[in-house]
Backbone as a chain_set.jsonl record, in Angstrom:
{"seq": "XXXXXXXXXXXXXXXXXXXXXXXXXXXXXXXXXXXXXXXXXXXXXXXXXXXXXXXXXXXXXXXXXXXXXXXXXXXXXXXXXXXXXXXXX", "coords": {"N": [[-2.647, -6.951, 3.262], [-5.07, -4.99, 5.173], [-5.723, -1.66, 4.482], [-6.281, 1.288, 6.675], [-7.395, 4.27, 6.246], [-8.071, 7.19, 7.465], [-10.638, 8.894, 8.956], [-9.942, 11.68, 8.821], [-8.534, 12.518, 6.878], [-10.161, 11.576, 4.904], [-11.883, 13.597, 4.958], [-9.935, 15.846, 4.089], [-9.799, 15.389, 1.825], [-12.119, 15.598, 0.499], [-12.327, 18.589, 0.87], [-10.613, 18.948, -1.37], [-11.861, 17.991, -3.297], [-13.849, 19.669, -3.176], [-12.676, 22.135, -4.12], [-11.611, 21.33, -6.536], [-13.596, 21.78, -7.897], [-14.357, 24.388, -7.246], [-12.799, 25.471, -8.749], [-13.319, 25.096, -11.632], [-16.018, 26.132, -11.828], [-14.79, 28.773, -11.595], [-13.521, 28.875, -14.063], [-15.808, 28.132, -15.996], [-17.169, 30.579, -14.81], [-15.472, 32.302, -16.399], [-13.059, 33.474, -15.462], [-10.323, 35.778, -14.638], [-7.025, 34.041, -15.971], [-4.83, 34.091, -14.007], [-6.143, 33.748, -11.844], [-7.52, 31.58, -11.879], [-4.918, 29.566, -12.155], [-4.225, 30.001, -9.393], [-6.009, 29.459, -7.449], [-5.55, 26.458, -8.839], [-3.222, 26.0, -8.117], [-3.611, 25.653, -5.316], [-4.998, 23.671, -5.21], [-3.17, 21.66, -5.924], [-1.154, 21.342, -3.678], [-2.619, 21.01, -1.8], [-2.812, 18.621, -2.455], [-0.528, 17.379, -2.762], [0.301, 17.594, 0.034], [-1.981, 15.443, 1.328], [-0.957, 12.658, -0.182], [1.269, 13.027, 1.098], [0.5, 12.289, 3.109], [-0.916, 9.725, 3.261], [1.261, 7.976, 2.231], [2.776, 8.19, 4.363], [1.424, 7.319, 6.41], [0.564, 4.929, 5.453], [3.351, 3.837, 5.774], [3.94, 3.635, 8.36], [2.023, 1.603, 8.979], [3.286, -0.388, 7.383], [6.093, -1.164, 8.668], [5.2, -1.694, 11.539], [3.296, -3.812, 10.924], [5.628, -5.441, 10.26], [7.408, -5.644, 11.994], [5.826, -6.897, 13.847], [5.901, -9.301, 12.698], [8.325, -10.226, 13.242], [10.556, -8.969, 11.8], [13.136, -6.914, 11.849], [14.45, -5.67, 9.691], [13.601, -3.658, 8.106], [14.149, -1.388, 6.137], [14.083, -1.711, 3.19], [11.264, -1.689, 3.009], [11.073, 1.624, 3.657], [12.345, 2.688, 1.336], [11.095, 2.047, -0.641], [9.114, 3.547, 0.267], [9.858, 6.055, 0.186], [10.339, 6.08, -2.804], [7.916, 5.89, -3.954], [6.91, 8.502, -3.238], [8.655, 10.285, -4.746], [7.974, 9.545, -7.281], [5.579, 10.127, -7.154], [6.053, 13.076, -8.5]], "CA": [[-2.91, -6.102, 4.401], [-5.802, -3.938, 4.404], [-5.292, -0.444, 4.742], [-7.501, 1.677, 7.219], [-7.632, 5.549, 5.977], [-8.61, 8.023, 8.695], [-11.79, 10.244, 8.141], [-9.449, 13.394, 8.562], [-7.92, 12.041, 5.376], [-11.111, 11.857, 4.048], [-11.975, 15.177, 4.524], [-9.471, 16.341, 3.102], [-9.895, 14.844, -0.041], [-13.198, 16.186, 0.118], [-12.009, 19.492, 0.136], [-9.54, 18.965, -2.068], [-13.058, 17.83, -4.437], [-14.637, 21.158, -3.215], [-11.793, 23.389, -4.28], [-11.671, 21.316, -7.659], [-15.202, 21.964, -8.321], [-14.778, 25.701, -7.464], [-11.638, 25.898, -10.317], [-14.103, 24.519, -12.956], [-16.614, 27.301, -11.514], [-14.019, 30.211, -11.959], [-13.341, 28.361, -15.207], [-17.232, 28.596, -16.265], [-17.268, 32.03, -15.183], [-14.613, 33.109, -17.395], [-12.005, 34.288, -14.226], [-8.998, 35.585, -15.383], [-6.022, 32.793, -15.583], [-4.413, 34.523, -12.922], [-7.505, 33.498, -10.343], [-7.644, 30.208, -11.842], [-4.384, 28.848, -11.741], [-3.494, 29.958, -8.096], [-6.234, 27.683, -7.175], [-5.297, 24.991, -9.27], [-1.812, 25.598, -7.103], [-3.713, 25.083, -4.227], [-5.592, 22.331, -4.755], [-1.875, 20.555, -6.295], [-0.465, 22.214, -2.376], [-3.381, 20.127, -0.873], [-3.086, 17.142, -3.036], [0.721, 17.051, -1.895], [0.02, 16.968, 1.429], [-2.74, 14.179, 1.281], [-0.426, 11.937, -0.95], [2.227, 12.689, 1.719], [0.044, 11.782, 4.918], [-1.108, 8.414, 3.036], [2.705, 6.894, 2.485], [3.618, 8.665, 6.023], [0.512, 6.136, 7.457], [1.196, 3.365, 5.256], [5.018, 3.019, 6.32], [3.868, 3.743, 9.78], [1.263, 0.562, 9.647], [3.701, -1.401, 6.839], [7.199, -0.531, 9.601], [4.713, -2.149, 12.613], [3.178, -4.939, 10.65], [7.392, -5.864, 9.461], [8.622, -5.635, 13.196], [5.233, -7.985, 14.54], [5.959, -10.633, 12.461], [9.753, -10.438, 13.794], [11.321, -8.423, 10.418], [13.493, -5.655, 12.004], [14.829, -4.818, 8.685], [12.322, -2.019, 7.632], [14.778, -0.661, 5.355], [13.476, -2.08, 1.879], [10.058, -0.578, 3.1], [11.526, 3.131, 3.782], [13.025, 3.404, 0.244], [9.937, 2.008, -0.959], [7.835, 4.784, 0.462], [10.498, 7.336, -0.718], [9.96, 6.175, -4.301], [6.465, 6.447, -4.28], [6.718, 9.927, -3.678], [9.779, 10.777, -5.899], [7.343, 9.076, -8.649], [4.441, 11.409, -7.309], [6.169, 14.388, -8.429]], "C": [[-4.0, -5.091, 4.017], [-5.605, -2.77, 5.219], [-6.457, 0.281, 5.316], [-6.886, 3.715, 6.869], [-8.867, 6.386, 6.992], [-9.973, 9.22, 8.193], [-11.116, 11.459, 7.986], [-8.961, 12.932, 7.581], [-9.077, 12.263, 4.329], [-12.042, 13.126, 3.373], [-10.989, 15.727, 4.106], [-8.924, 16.201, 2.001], [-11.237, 15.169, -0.421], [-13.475, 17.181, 0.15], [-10.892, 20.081, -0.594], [-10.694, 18.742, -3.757], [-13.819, 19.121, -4.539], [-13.893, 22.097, -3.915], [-11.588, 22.794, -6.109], [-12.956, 21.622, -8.474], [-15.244, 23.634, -8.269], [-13.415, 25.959, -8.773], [-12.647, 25.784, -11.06], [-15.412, 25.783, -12.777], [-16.014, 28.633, -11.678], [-13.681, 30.283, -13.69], [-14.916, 29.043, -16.369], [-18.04, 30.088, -16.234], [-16.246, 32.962, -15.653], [-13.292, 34.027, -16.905], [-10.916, 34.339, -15.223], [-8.021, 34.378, -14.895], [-5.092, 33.151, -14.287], [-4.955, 33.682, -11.18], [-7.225, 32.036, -10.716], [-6.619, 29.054, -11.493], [-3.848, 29.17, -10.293], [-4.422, 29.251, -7.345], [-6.197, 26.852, -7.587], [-3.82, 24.979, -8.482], [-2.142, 25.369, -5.722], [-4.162, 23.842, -4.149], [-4.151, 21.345, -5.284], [-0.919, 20.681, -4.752], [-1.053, 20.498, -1.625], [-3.184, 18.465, -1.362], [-1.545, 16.332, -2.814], [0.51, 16.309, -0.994], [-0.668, 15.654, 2.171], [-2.197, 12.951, 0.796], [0.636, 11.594, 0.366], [2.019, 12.015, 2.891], [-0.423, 10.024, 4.659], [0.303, 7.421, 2.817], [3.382, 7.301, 3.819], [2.714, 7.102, 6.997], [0.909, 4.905, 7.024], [2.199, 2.573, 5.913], [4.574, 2.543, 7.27], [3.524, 2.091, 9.908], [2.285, -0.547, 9.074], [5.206, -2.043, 8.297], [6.182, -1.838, 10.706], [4.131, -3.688, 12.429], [4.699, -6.16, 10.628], [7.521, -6.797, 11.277], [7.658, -6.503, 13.787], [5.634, -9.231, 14.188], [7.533, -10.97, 12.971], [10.92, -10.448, 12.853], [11.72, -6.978, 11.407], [14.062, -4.941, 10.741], [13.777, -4.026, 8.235], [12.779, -1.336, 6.732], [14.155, -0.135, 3.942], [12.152, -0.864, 1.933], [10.062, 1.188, 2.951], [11.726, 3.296, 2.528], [11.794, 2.799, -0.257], [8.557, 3.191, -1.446], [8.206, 6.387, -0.347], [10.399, 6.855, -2.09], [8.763, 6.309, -4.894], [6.551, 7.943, -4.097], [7.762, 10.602, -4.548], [8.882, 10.498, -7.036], [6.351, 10.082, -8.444], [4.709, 12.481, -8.281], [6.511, 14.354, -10.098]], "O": [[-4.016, -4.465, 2.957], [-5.363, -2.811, 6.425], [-7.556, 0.133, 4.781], [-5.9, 4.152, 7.462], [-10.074, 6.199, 7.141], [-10.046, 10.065, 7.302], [-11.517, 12.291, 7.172], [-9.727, 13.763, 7.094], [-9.022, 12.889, 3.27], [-12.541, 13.476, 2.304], [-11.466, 16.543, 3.318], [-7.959, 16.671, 1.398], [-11.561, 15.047, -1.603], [-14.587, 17.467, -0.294], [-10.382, 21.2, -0.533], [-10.439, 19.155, -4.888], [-14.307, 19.601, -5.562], [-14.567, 23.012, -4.388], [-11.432, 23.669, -6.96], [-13.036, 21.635, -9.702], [-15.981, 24.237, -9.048], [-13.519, 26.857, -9.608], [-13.044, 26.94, -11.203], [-15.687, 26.348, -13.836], [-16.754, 29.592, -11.897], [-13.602, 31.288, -14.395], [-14.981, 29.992, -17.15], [-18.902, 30.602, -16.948], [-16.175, 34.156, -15.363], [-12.686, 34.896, -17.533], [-10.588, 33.585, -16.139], [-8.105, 33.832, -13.794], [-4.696, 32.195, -13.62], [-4.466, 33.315, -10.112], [-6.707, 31.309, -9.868], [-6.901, 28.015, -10.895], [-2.877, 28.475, -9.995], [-3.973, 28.417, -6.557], [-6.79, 25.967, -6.969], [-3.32, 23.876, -8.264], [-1.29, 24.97, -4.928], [-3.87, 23.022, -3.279], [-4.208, 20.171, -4.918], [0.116, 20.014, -4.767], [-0.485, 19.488, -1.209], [-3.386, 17.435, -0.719], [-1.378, 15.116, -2.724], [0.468, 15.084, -0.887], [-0.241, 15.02, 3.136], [-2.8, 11.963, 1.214], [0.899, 10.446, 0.725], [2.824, 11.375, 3.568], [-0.335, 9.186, 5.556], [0.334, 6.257, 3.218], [4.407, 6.77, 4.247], [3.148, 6.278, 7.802], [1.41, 4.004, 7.696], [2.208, 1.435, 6.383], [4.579, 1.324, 7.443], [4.224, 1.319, 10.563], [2.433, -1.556, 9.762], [5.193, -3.194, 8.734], [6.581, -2.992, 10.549], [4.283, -4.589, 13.254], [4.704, -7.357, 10.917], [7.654, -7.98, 11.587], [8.287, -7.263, 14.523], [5.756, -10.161, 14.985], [7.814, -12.166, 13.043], [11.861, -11.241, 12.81], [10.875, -6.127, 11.681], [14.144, -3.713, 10.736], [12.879, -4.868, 8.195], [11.992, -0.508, 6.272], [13.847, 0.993, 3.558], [11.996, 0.209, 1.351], [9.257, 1.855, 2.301], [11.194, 4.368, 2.237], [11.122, 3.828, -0.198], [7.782, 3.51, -2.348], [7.588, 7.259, -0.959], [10.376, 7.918, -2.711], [8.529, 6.72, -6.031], [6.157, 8.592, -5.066], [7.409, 11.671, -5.046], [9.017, 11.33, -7.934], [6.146, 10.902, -9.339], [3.75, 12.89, -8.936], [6.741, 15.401, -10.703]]}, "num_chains": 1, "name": "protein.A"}
């Protein structure tokens, strides 16, 4: 199955690249650790969220592909998706 990823996804993985690029810039200018790691807790906030919206879409499309071919069990798939993110973390 190929997987179609939404441009709002994409942007925000591209400022999820901007915000890692300004750590390494606070880094370079010598910020206290204070400054640095509360954006490295944002960009791990954002990188949540993006992780969570890509197995939220997957199920969505894997769930719709299941039930076309005439698979109502969907189950397998659900705990599936929940172990990919239990492993995220």
């Amino acid at each position: 199955m190929e997987y179609n990823y939404t441009d709002s996804l994409k942007t925000r993985l591209r400022r999820i690249e901007g915000q890692v690029r300004g750590v390494l810039r606070l880094m370079e200018e010598g910020k206290p650790c204070k400054e640095v790691v509360a954006q490295l807790s944002a960009v791990r906030n954002a990188s949540d969220r993006a992780l969570a919206q890509i197995v939220a879409e997957n199920l969505q499309q894997c769930i719709m592909a299941e039930q076309e071919a005439g698979n109502k069990d969907t189950g397998k798939l659900v705990k599936e998706a929940v172990e990919l993110l239990v492993k995220s973390r």
